Tab-separated table of C-alpha atoms in Angstrom:
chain	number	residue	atom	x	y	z
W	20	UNK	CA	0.059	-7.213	-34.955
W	21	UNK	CA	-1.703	-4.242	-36.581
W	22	UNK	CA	-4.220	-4.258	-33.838
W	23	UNK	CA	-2.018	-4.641	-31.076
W	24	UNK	CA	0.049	-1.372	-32.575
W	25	UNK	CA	-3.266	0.700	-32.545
W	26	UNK	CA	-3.214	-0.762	-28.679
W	27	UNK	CA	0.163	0.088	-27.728
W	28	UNK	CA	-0.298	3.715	-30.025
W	29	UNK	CA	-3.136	4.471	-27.198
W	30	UNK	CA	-5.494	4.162	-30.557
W	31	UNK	CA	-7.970	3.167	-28.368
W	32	UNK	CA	-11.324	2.988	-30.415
W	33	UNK	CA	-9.092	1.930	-33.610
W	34	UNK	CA	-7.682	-1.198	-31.774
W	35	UNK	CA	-11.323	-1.983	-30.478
W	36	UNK	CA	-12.561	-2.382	-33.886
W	37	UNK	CA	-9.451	-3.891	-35.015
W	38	UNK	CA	-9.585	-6.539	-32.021
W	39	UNK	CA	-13.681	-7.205	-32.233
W	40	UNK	CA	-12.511	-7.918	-36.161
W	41	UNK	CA	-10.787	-10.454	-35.299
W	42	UNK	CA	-12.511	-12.330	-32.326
W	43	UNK	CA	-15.607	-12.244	-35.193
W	44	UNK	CA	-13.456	-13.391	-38.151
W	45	UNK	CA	-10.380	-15.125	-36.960
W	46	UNK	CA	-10.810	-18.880	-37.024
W	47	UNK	CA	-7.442	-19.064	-34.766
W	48	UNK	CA	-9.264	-19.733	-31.340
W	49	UNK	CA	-6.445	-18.639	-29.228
W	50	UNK	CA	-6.262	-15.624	-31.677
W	51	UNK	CA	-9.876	-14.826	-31.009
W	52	UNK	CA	-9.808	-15.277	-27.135
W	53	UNK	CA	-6.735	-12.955	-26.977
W	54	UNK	CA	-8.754	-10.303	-29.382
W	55	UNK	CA	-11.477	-10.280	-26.631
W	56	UNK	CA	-9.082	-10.004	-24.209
W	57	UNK	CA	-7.702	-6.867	-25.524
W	58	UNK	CA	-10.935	-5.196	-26.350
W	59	UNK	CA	-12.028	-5.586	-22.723
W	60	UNK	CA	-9.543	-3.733	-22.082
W	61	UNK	CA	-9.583	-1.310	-25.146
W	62	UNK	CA	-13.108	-0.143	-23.609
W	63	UNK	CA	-11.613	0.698	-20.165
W	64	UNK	CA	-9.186	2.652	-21.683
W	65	UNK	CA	-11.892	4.098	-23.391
W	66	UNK	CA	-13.744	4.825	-19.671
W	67	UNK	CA	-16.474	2.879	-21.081
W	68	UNK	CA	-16.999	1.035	-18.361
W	69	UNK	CA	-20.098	-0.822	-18.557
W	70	UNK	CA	-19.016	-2.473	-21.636
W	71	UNK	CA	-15.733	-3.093	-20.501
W	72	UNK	CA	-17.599	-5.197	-17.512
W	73	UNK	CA	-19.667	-6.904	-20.105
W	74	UNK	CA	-16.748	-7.891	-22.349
W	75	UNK	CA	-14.579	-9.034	-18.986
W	76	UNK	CA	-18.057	-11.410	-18.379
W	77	UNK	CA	-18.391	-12.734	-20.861
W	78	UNK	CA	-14.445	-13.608	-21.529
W	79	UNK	CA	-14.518	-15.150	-18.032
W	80	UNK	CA	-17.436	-17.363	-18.942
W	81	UNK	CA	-16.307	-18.862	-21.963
W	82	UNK	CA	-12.439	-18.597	-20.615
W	83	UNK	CA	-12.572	-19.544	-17.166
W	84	UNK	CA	-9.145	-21.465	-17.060
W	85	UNK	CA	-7.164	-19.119	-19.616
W	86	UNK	CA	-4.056	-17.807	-18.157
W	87	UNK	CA	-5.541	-14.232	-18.414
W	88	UNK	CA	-8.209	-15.417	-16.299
W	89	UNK	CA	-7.159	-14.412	-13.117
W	90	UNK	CA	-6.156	-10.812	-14.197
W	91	UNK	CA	-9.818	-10.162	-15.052
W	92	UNK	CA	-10.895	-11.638	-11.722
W	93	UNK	CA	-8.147	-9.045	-10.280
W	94	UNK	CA	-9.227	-6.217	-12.491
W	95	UNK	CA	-13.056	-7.429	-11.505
W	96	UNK	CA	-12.170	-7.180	-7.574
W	97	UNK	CA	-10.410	-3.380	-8.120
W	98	UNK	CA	-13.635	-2.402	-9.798
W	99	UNK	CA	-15.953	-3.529	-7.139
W	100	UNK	CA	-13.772	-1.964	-4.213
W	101	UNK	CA	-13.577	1.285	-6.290
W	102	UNK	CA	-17.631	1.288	-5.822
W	103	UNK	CA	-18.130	0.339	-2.977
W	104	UNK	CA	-19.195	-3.191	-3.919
W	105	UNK	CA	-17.182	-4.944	-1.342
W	106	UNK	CA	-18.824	-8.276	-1.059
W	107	UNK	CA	-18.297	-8.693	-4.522
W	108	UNK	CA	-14.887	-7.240	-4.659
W	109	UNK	CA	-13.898	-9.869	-2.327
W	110	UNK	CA	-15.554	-12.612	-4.152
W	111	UNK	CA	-13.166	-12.187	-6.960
W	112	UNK	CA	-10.158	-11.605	-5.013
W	113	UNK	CA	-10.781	-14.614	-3.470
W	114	UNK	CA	-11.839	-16.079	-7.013
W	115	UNK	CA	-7.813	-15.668	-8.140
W	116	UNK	CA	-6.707	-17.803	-4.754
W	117	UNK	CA	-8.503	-20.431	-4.849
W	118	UNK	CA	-7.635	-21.613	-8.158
W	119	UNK	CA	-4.240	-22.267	-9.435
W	120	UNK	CA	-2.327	-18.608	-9.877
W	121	UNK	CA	0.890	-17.507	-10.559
W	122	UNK	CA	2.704	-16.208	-6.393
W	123	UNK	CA	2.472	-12.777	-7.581
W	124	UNK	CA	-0.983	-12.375	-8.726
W	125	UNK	CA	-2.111	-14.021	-5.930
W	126	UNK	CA	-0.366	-12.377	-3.405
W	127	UNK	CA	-1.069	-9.082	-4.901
W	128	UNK	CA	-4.519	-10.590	-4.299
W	129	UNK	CA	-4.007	-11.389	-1.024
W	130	UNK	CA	-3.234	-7.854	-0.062
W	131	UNK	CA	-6.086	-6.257	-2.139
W	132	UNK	CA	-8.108	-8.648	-0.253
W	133	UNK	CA	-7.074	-7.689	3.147
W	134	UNK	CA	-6.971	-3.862	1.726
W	135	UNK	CA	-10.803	-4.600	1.468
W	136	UNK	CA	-11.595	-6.228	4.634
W	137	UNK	CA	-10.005	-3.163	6.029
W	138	UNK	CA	-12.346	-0.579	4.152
W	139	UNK	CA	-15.265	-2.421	5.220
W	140	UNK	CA	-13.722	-2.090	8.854
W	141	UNK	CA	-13.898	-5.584	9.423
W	142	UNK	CA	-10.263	-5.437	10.770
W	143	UNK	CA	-9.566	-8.629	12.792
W	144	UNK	CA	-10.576	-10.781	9.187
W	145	UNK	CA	-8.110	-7.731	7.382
W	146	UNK	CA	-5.305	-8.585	10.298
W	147	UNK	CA	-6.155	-12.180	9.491
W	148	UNK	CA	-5.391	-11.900	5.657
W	149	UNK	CA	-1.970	-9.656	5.704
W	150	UNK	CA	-0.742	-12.096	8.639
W	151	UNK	CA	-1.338	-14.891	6.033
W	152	UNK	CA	0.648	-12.687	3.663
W	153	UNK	CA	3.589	-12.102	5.517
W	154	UNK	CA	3.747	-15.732	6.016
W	155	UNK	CA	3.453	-17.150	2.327
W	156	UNK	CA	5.038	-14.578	0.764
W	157	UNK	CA	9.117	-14.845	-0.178
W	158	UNK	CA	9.870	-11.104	-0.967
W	159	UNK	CA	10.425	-8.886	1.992
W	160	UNK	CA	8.779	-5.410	0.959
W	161	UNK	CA	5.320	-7.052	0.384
W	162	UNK	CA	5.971	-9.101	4.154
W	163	UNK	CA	7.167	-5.659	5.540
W	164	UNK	CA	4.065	-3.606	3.565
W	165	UNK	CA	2.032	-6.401	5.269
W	166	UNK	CA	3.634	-6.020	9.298
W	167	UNK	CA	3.123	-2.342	8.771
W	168	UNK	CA	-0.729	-2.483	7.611
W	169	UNK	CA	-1.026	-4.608	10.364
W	170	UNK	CA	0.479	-2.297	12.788
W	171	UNK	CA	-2.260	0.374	11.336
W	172	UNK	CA	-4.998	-1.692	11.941
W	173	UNK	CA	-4.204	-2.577	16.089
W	174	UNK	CA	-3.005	1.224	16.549
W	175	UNK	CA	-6.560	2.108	15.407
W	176	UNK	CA	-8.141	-0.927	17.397
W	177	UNK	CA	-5.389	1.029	20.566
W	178	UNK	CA	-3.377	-2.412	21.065
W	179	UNK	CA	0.104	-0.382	20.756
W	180	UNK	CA	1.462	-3.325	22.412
W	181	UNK	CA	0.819	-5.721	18.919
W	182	UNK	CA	1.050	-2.558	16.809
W	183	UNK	CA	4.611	-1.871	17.830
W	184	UNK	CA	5.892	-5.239	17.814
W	185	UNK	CA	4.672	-5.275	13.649
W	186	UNK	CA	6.073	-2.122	13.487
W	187	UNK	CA	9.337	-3.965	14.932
W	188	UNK	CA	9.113	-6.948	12.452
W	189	UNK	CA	8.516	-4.650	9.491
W	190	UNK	CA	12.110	-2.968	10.636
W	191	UNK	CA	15.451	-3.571	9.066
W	192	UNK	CA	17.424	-2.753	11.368
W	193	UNK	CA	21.104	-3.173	9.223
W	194	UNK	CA	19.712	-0.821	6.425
W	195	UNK	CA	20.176	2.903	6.864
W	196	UNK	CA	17.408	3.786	4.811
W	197	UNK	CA	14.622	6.352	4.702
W	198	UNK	CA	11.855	3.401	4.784
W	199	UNK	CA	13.580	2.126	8.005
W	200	UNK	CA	13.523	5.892	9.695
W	201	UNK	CA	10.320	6.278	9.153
W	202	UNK	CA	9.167	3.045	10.348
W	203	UNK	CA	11.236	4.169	13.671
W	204	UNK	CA	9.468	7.134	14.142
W	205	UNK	CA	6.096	5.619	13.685
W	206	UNK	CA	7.506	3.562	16.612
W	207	UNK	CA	8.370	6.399	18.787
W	208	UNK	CA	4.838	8.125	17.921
W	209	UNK	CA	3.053	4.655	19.085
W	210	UNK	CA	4.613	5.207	22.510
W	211	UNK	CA	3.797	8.779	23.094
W	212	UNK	CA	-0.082	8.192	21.887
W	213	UNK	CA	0.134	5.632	24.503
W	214	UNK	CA	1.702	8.019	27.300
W	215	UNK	CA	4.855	6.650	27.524
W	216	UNK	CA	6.756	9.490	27.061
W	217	UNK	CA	10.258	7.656	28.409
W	218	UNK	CA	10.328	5.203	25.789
W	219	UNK	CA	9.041	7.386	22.942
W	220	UNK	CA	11.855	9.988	23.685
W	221	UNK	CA	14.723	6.927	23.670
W	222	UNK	CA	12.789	5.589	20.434
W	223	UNK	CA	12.439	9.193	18.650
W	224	UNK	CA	16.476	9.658	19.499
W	225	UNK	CA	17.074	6.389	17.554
W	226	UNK	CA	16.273	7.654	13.939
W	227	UNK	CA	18.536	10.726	13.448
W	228	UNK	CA	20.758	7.707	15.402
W	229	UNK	CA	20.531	4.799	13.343
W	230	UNK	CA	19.223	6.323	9.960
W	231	UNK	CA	20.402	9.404	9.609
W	232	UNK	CA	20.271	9.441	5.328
W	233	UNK	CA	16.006	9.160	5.975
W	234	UNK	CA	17.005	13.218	6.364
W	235	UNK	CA	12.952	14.349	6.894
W	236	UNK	CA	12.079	11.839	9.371
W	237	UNK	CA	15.651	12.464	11.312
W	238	UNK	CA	14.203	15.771	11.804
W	239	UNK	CA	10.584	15.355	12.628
W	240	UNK	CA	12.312	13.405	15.568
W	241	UNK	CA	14.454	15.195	17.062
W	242	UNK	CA	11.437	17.806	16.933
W	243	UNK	CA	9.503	15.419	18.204
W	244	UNK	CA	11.516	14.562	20.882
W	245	UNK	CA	12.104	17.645	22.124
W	246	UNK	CA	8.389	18.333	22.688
W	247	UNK	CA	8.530	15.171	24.512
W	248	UNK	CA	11.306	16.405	26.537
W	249	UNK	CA	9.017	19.535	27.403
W	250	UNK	CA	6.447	17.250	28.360
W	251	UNK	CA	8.998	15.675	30.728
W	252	UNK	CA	10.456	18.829	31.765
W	253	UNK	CA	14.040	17.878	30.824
W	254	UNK	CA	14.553	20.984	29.750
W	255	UNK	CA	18.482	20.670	29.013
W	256	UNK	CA	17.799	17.675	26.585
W	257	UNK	CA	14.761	20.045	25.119
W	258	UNK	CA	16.970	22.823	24.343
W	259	UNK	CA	20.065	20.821	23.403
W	260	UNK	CA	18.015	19.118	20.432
W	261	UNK	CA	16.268	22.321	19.806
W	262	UNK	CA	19.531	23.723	19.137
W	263	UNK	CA	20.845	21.653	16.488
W	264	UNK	CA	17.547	22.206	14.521
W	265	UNK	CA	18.096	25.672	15.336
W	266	UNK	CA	21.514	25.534	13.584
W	267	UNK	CA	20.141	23.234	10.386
W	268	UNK	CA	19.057	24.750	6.928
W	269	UNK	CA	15.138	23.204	7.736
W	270	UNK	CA	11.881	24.282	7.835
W	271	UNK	CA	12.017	23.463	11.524
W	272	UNK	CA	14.657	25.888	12.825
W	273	UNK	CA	11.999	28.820	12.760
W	274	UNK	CA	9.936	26.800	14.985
W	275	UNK	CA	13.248	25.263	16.789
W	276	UNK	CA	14.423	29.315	17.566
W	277	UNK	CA	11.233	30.148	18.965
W	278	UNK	CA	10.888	27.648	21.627
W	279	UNK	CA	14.955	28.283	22.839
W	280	UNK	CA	13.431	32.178	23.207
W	281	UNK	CA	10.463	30.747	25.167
């Protein structure tokens, strides 16, 4: 208890001692593998890393089937991304799903996985993994986080087509929210990249529509739009939108007045 006060205090190097104390002394094996746990951990809080890596090693060799097992695999896989170790960062993300893991760890494992793939810019394996996600997963931000990283990756590969239909799936469409109006006006900006300039006007004109509390992205489409409408030369629908920013208490009126002089 005294150690795990020092922990909790951020006493970091007086729970270490405390903690390596115990996994020496303690006969209480459960006791002892729980001290090593914690002074793993007490050394990255210290930003000692290399011992902190040592410590996690050793724990998972002597540990491999504890229940804190898999959160040293997971800690183990951030590490190794955050170097630029990939092939072993996805060695121990994979390490957490293929044994027996709690849905949340391994999901979250799932996605750092796929996160990875995507840094390496192996992207149709990354697409691969967050599709997989979507499916086995039962709580709808991590499935729409997962439609929307998807929708990155094929916008980048210039299938617009796949992106926006993610884009679509990752949509509530019932929630007026300011998640939902900006996943609408990524929509819109998918169609104008691609030149349809039609379609990303009518889509752009749905989030001030349909989500008007998402208050920042309402206005970077009607702004938007308007340009589009430019584009178009509708200049009537240009200067009616241009207008009402022109009229709002927004950063985008200055810019708004200034094309209704042009």
């Amino acid at each position: 208890h005294h150690a795990n006060a020092l922990y909790n205090l951020d006493r970091y190097a007086e729970a270490l001692g405390a903690f390596k104390r115990i996994a020496k002394e303690s006969r209480n094996e459960g006791l002892r593998m729980m001290a090593r746990y914690q002074a793993a951990w007490s050394y990255r809080h210290l930003k000692k890393e290399s011992s902190a890596v040592d410590e996690f090693a050793r724990f998972l060799k002597d540990y491999p089937k504890s229940e804190m097992a898999n959160d040293v695999r997971f800690w183990f896989g951030e590490y190794y991304r955050s170097k630029g170790k990939y092939d072993k960062a996805r060695e121990s993300f994979s390490a957490v799903l293929e044994g027996p893991a709690e849905n949340d760890i391994a999901n979250e494992a799932l996605y750092q996985l796929a996160i990875t793939l995507a840094e390496e810019g192996r992207t149709n394996e990354a697409i691969a993994r967050f599709k997989e996600l979507a499916a086995r997963s039962s709580e709808e931000p991590l499935k729409r986080t997962a439609y929307r990283r998807i929708a990155l990756l094929e916008k980048a590969k210039r299938d617009y087509s796949s992106a926006i239909d993610n884009l679509r799936k990752a949509l509530d469409a019932n929630e007026n929210t300011e998640l939902n109006a900006q996943i609408q006006y990524e929509i819109a900006e998918i169609f104008e990249e691609n030149g349809s300039y039609i379609e990303a006007s009518q889509e752009y004109l749905k989030v001030p529509y349909l989500y008007p509390k998402g208050s920042f992205w309402a206005v970077r489409a009607m702004l938007k739009c308007a340009l589009v409408f430019e584009r178009l030369e509708k200049w009537d629908e240009a200067r009616r939108l241009y207008e009402k920013l022109a009229a709002m208490d927004v950063e985008e009126s200055k810019f708004a007045k200034g094309r209704l002089e042009w």
